[in-house]
XYZ file of N, CA and C in Angstrom:
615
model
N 36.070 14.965 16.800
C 36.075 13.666 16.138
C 35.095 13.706 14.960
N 35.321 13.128 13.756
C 34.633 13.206 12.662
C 33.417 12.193 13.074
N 32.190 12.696 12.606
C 31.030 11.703 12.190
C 31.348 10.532 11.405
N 30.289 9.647 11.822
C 30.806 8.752 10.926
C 29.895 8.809 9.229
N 30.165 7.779 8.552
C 29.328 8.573 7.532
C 28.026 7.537 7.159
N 26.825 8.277 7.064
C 25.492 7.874 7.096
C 25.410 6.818 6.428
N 24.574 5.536 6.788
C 24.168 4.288 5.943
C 23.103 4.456 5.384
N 21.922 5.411 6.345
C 20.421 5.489 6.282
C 20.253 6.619 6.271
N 19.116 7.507 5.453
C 18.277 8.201 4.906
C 17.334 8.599 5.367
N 16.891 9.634 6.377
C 15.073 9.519 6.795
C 14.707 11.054 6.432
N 14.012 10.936 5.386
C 13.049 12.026 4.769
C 11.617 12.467 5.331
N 11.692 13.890 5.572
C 10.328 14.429 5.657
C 9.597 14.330 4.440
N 8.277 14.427 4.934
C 6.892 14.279 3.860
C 6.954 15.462 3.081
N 6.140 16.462 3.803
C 5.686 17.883 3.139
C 6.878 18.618 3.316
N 7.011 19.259 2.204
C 8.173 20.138 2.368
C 9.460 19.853 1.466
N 9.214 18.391 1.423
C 10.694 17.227 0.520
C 10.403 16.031 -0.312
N 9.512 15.496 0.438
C 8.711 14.799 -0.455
C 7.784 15.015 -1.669
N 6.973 15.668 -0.727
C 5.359 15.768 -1.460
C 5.473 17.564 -1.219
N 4.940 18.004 -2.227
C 4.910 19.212 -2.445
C 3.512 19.780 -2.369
N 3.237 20.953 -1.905
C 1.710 21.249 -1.946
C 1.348 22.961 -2.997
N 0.390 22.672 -3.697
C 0.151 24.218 -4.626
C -0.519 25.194 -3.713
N 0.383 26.364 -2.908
C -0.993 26.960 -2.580
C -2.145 27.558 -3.125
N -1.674 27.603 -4.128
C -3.026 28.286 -5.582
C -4.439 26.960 -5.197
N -4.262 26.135 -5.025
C -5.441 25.016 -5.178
C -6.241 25.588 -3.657
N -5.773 25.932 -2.550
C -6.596 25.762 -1.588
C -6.674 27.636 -1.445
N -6.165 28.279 -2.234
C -6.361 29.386 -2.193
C -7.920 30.221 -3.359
N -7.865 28.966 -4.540
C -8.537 29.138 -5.142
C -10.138 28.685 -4.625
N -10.057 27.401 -3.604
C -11.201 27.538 -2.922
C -11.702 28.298 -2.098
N -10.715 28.891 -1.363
C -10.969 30.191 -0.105
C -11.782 30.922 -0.964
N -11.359 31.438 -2.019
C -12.137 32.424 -2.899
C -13.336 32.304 -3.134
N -13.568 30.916 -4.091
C -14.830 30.261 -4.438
C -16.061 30.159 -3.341
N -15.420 30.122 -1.945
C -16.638 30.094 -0.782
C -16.851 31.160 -0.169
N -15.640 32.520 -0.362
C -16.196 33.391 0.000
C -15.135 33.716 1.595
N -14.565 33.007 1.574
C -13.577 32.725 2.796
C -11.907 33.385 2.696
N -11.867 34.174 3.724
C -10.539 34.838 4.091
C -9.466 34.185 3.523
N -8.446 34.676 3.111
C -7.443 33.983 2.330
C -6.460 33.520 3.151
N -5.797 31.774 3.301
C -5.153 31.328 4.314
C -5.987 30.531 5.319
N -7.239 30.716 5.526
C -7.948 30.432 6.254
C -8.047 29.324 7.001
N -7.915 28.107 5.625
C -7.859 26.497 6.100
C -6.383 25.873 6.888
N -5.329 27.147 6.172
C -4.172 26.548 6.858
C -4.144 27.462 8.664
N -4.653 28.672 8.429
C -5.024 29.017 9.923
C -5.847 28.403 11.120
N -7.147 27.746 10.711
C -7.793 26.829 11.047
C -6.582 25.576 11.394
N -6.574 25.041 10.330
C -6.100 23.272 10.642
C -4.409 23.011 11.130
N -3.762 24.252 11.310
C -2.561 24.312 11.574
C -2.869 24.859 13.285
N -3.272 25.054 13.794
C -3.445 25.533 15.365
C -2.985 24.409 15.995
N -2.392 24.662 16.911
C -1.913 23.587 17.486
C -2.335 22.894 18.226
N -3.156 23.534 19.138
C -4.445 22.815 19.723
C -5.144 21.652 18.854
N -5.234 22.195 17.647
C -6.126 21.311 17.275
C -5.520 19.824 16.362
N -3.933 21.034 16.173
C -3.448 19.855 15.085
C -2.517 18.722 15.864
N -1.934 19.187 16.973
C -1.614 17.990 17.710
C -1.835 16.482 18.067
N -3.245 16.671 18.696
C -3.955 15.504 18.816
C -3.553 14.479 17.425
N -3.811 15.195 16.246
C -4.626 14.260 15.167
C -2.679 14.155 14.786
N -1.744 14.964 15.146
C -0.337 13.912 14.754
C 0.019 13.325 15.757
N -0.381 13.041 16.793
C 0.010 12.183 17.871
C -1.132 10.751 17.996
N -1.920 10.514 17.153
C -3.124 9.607 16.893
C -4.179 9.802 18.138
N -4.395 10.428 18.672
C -5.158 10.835 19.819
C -6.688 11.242 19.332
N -7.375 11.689 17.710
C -8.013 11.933 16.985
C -8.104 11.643 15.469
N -8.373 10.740 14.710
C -8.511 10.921 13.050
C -8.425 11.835 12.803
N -7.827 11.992 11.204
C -8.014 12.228 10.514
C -9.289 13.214 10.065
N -10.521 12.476 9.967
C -11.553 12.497 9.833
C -12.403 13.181 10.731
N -12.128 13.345 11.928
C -12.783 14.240 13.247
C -12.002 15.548 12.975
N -10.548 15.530 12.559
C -9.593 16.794 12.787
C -10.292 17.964 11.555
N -10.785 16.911 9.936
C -11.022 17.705 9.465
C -12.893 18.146 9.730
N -13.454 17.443 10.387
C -14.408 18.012 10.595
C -14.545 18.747 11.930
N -13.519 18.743 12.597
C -13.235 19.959 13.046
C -12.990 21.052 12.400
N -12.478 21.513 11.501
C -12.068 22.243 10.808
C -13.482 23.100 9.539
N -14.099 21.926 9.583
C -15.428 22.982 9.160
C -16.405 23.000 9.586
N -16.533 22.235 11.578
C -17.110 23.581 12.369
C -16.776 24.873 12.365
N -15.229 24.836 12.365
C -14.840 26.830 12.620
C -15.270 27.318 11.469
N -15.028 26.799 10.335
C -15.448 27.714 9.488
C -17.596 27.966 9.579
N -17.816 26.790 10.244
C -19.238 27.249 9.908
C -20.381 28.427 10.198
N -19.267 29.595 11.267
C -19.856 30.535 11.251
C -19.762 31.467 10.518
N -19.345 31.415 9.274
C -18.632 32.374 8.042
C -19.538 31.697 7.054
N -19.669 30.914 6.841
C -20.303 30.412 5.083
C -21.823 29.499 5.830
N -21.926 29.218 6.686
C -22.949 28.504 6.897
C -22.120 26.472 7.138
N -23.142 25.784 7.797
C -22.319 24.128 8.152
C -22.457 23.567 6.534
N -23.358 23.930 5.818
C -23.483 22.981 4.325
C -22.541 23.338 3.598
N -22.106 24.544 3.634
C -21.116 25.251 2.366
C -19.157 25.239 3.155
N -19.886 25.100 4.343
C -17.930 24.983 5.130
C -17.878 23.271 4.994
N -18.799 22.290 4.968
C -18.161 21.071 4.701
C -18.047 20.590 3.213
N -18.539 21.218 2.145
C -18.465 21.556 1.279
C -16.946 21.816 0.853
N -17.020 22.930 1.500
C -15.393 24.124 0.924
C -13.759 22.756 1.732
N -13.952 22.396 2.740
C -13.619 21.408 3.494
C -13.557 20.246 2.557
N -14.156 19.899 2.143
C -14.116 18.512 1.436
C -13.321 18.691 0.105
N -13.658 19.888 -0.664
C -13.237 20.141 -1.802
C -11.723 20.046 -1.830
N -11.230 21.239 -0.399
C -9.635 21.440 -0.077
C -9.173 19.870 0.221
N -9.442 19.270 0.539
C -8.921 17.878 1.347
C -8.874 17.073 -0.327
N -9.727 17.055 -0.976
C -9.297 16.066 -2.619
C -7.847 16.730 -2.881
N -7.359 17.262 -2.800
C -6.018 17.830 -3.449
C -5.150 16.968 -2.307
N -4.287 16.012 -2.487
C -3.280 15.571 -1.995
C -1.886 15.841 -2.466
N -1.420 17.178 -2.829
C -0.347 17.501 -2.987
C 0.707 16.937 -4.562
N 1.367 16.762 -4.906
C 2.243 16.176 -5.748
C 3.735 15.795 -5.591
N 4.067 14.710 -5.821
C 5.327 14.233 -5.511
C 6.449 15.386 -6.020
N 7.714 15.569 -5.667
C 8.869 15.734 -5.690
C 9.426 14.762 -7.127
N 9.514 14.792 -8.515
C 10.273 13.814 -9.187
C 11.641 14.105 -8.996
N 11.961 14.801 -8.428
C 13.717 14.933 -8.319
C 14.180 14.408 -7.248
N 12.979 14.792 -6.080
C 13.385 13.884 -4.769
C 13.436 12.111 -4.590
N 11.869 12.207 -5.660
C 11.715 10.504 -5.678
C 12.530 9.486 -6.361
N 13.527 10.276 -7.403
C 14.898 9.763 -8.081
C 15.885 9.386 -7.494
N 15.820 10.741 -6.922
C 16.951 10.034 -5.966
C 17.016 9.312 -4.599
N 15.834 8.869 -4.026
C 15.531 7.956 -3.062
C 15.411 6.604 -3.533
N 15.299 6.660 -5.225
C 15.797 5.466 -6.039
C 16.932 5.123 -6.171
N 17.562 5.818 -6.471
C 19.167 5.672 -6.843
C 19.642 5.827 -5.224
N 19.495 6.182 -4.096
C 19.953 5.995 -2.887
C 19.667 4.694 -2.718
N 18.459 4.118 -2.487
C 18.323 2.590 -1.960
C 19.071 1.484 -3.020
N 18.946 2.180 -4.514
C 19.656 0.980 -5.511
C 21.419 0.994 -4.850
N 21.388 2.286 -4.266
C 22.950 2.047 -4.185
C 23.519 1.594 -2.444
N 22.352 1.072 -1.788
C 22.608 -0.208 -0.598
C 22.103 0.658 0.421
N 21.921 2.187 0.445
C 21.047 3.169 1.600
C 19.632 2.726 1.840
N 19.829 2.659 2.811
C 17.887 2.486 3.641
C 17.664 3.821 3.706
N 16.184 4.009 2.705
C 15.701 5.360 3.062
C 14.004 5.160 3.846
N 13.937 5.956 5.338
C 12.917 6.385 5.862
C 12.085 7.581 5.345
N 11.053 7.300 5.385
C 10.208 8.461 5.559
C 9.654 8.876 6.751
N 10.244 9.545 7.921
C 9.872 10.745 8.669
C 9.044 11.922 8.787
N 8.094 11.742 8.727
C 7.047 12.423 9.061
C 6.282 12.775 9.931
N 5.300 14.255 10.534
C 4.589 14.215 11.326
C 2.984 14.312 10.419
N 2.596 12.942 10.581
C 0.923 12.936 9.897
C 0.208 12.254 10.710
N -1.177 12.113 9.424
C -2.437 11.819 9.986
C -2.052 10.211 9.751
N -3.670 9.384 10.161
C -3.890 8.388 10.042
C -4.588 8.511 8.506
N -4.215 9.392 7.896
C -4.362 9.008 6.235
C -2.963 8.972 5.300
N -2.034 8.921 6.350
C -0.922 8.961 5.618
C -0.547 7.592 4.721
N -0.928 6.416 4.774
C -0.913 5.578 4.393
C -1.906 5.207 2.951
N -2.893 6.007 3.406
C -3.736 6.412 1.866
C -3.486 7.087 0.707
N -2.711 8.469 1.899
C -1.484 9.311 0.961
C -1.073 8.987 -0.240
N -0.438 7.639 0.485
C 0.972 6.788 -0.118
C 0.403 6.475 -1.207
N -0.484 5.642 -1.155
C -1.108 5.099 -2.197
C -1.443 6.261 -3.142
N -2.390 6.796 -3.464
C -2.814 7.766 -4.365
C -1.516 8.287 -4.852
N -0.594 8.709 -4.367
C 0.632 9.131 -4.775
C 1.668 8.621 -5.467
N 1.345 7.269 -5.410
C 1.908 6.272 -6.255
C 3.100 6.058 -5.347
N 3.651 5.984 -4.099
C 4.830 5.827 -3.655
C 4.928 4.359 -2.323
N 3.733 3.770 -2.504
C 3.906 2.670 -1.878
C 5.198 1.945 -2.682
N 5.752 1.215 -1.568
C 6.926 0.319 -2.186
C 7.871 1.139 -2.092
N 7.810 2.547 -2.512
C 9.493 3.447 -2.765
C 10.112 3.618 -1.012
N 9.747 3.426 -0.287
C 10.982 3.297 0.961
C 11.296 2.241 1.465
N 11.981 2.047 2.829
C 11.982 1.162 3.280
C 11.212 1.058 4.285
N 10.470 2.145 5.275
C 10.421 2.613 6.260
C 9.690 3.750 6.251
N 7.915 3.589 6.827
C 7.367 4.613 6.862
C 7.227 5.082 8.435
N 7.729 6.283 9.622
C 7.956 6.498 10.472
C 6.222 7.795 10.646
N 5.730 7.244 10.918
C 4.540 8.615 11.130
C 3.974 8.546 12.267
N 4.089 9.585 12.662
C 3.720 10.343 14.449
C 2.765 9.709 14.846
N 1.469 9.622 14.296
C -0.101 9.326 14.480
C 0.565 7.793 14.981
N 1.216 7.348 14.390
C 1.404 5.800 15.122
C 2.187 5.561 16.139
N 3.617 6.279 16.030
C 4.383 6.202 17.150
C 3.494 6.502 18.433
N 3.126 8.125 18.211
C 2.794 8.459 19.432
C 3.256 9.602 19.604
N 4.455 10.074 18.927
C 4.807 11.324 19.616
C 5.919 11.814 18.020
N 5.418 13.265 18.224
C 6.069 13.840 17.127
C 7.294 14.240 16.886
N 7.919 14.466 15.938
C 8.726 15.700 15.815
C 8.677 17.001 16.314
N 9.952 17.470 16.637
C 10.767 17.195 17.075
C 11.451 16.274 18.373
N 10.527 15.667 18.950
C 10.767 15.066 20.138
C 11.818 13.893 20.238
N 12.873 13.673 21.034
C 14.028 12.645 20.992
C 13.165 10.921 21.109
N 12.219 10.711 21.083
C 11.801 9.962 21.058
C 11.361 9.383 20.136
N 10.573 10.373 18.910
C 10.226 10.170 17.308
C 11.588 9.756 16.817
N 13.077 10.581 16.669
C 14.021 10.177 16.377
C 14.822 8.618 16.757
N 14.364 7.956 17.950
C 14.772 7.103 18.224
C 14.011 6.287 17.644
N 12.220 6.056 17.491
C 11.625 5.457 16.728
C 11.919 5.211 15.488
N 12.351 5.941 14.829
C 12.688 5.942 13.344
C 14.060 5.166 13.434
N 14.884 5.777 14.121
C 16.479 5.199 13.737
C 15.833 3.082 14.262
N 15.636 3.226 15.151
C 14.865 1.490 15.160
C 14.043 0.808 14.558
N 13.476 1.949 13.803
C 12.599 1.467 12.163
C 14.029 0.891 11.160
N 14.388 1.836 11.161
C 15.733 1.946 10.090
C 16.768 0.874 10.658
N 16.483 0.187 11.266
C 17.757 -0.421 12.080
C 18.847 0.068 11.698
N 19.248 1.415 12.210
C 20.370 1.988 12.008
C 20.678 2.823 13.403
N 21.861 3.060 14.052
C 22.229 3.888 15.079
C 21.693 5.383 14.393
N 21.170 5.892 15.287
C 21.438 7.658 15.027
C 22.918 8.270 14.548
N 23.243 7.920 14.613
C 25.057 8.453 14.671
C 25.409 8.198 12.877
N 24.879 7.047 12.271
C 24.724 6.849 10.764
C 23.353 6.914 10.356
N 22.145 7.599 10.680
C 21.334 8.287 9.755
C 21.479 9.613 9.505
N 20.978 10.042 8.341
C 21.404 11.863 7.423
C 19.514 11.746 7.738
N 19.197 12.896 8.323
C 17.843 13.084 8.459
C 17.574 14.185 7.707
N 16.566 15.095 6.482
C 16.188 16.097 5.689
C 15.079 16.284 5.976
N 14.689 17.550 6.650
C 13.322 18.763 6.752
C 13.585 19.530 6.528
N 12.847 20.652 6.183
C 12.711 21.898 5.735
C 12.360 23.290 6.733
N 12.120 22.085 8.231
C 12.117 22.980 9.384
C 13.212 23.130 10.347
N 13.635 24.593 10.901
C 14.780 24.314 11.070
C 14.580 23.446 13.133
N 13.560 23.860 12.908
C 13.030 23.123 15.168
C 13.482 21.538 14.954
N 12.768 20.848 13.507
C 12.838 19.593 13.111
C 14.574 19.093 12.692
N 15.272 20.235 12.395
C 16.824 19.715 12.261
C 17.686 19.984 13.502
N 16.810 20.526 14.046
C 17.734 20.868 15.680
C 17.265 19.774 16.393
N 15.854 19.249 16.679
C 15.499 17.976 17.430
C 16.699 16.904 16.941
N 16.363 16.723 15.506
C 17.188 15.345 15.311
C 19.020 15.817 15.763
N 19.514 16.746 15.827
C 20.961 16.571 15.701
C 21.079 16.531 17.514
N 19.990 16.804 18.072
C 19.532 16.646 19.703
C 20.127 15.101 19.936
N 18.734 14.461 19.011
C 18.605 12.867 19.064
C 20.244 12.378 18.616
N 21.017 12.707 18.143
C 21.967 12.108 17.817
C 22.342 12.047 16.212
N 21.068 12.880 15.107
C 21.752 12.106 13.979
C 22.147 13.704 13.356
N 22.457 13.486 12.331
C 23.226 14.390 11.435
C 21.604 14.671 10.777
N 21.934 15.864 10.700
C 20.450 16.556 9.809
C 21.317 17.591 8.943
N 19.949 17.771 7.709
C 20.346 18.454 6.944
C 19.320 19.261 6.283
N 19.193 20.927 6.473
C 18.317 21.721 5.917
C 17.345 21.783 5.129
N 16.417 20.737 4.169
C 16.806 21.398 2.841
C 15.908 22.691 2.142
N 16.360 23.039 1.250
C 15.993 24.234 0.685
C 15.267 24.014 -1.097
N 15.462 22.410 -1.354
C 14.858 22.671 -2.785
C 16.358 22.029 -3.498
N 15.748 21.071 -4.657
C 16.645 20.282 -5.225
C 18.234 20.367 -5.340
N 18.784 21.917 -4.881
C 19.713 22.032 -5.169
C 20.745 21.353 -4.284
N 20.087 20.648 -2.875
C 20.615 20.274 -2.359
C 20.941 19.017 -2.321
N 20.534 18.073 -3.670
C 20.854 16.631 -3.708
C 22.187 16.369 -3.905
N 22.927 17.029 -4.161
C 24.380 17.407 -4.745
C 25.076 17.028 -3.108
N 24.855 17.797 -2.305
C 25.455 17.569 -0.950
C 24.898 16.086 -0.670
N 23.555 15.677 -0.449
C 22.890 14.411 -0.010
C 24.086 13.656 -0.738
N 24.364 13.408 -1.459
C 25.010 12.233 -3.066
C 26.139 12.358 -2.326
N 27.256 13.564 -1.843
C 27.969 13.797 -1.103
C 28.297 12.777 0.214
N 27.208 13.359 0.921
C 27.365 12.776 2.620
C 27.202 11.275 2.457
N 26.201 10.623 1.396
C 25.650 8.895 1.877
C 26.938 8.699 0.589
N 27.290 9.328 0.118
C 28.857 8.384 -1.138
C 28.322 6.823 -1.196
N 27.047 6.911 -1.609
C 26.573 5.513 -2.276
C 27.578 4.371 -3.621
């Protein structure tokens, strides 16, 4: 039996949204003297990064977690230092993505943002200039429980007041497009602008 075809939109952050340079946090590794990769080895552990997307820890504790470990390598003054420096860089928007989450909602689509973040995701927004551009901000730290889990997906589709069965969900992970087509909705890969062509496709706004 054919799907039916999507009303609603729910976009990942990093990866589709918001884009990140690794040159910026690579160029600090250098500057302190620190192994290259380091901060994303550190703050990506799962141990540690869990908590702080399930709201169980800030923001603010997760990253000063993050330059205790480093503080046996550079010393505690120069790892909260190197720590603080990496954390001013908040990434840069997508203008090809953020166009067309314009022209999706002008053309009657509810678009979500789906994400697994911190309790600074809302600060994010701001600095980024993208308050106002969705309908629907869905982030883990508040629900409670992340991606991929059938439960984040149901949160969102009830953000979206939309059935799963008519939201098109886009990450760049493939665990995160297998959860949602779990949950019920239609997911879709993506790989980088070339794929707005299909999106424009599936929601036929």
């Amino acid at each position: 039996m054919a799907r039916e075809r999507p009303t609603a939109l729910l976009l990942d952050f990093d990866g589709v949204l918001r884009r990140w340079d690794p040159a910026v946090a690579a160029g600090i590794e250098r500057e302190y003297g620190l192994s290259e990769g380091v901060f994303g080895e550190i703050a990506m552990h799962w141990g540690r990064l869990q908590p702080v997307l399930t709201g169980q820890v800030s923001h603010a504790d997760w990253v000063s977690s993050v330059a205790d470990a480093l503080t046996e390598s550079v010393g505690p003054g120069r790892a909260r230092a190197a720590v603080e420096q990496w954390q001013r860089y908040r990434g840069e928007v997508d203008a090809e993505v953020l166009a067309f989450v314009r022209e999706a909602r002008a053309g009657g689509v509810r678009v979500g943002l789906g994400t697994n973040a911190t309790d600074l995701l809302d600060t994010d927004l701001a600095v980024l200039g993208l308050v106002g551009e969705l309908d629907v901000v869905v982030n883990s730290s508040v629900v409670g429980v992340h991606k991929p889990a059938k439960e984040y997906f149901q949160a969102a589709c009830a953000a979206l007041e939309t059935p799963p069965a008519r939201v098109l969900f886009v990450d760049d992970e493939d665990w995160a497009i297998r959860g949602a087509r779990a949950a019920g909705l239609s997911a879709y890969r993506w790989d980088g602008p070339a794929g707005l062509r299909y999106l424009r496709a599936a929601l036929a706004y």
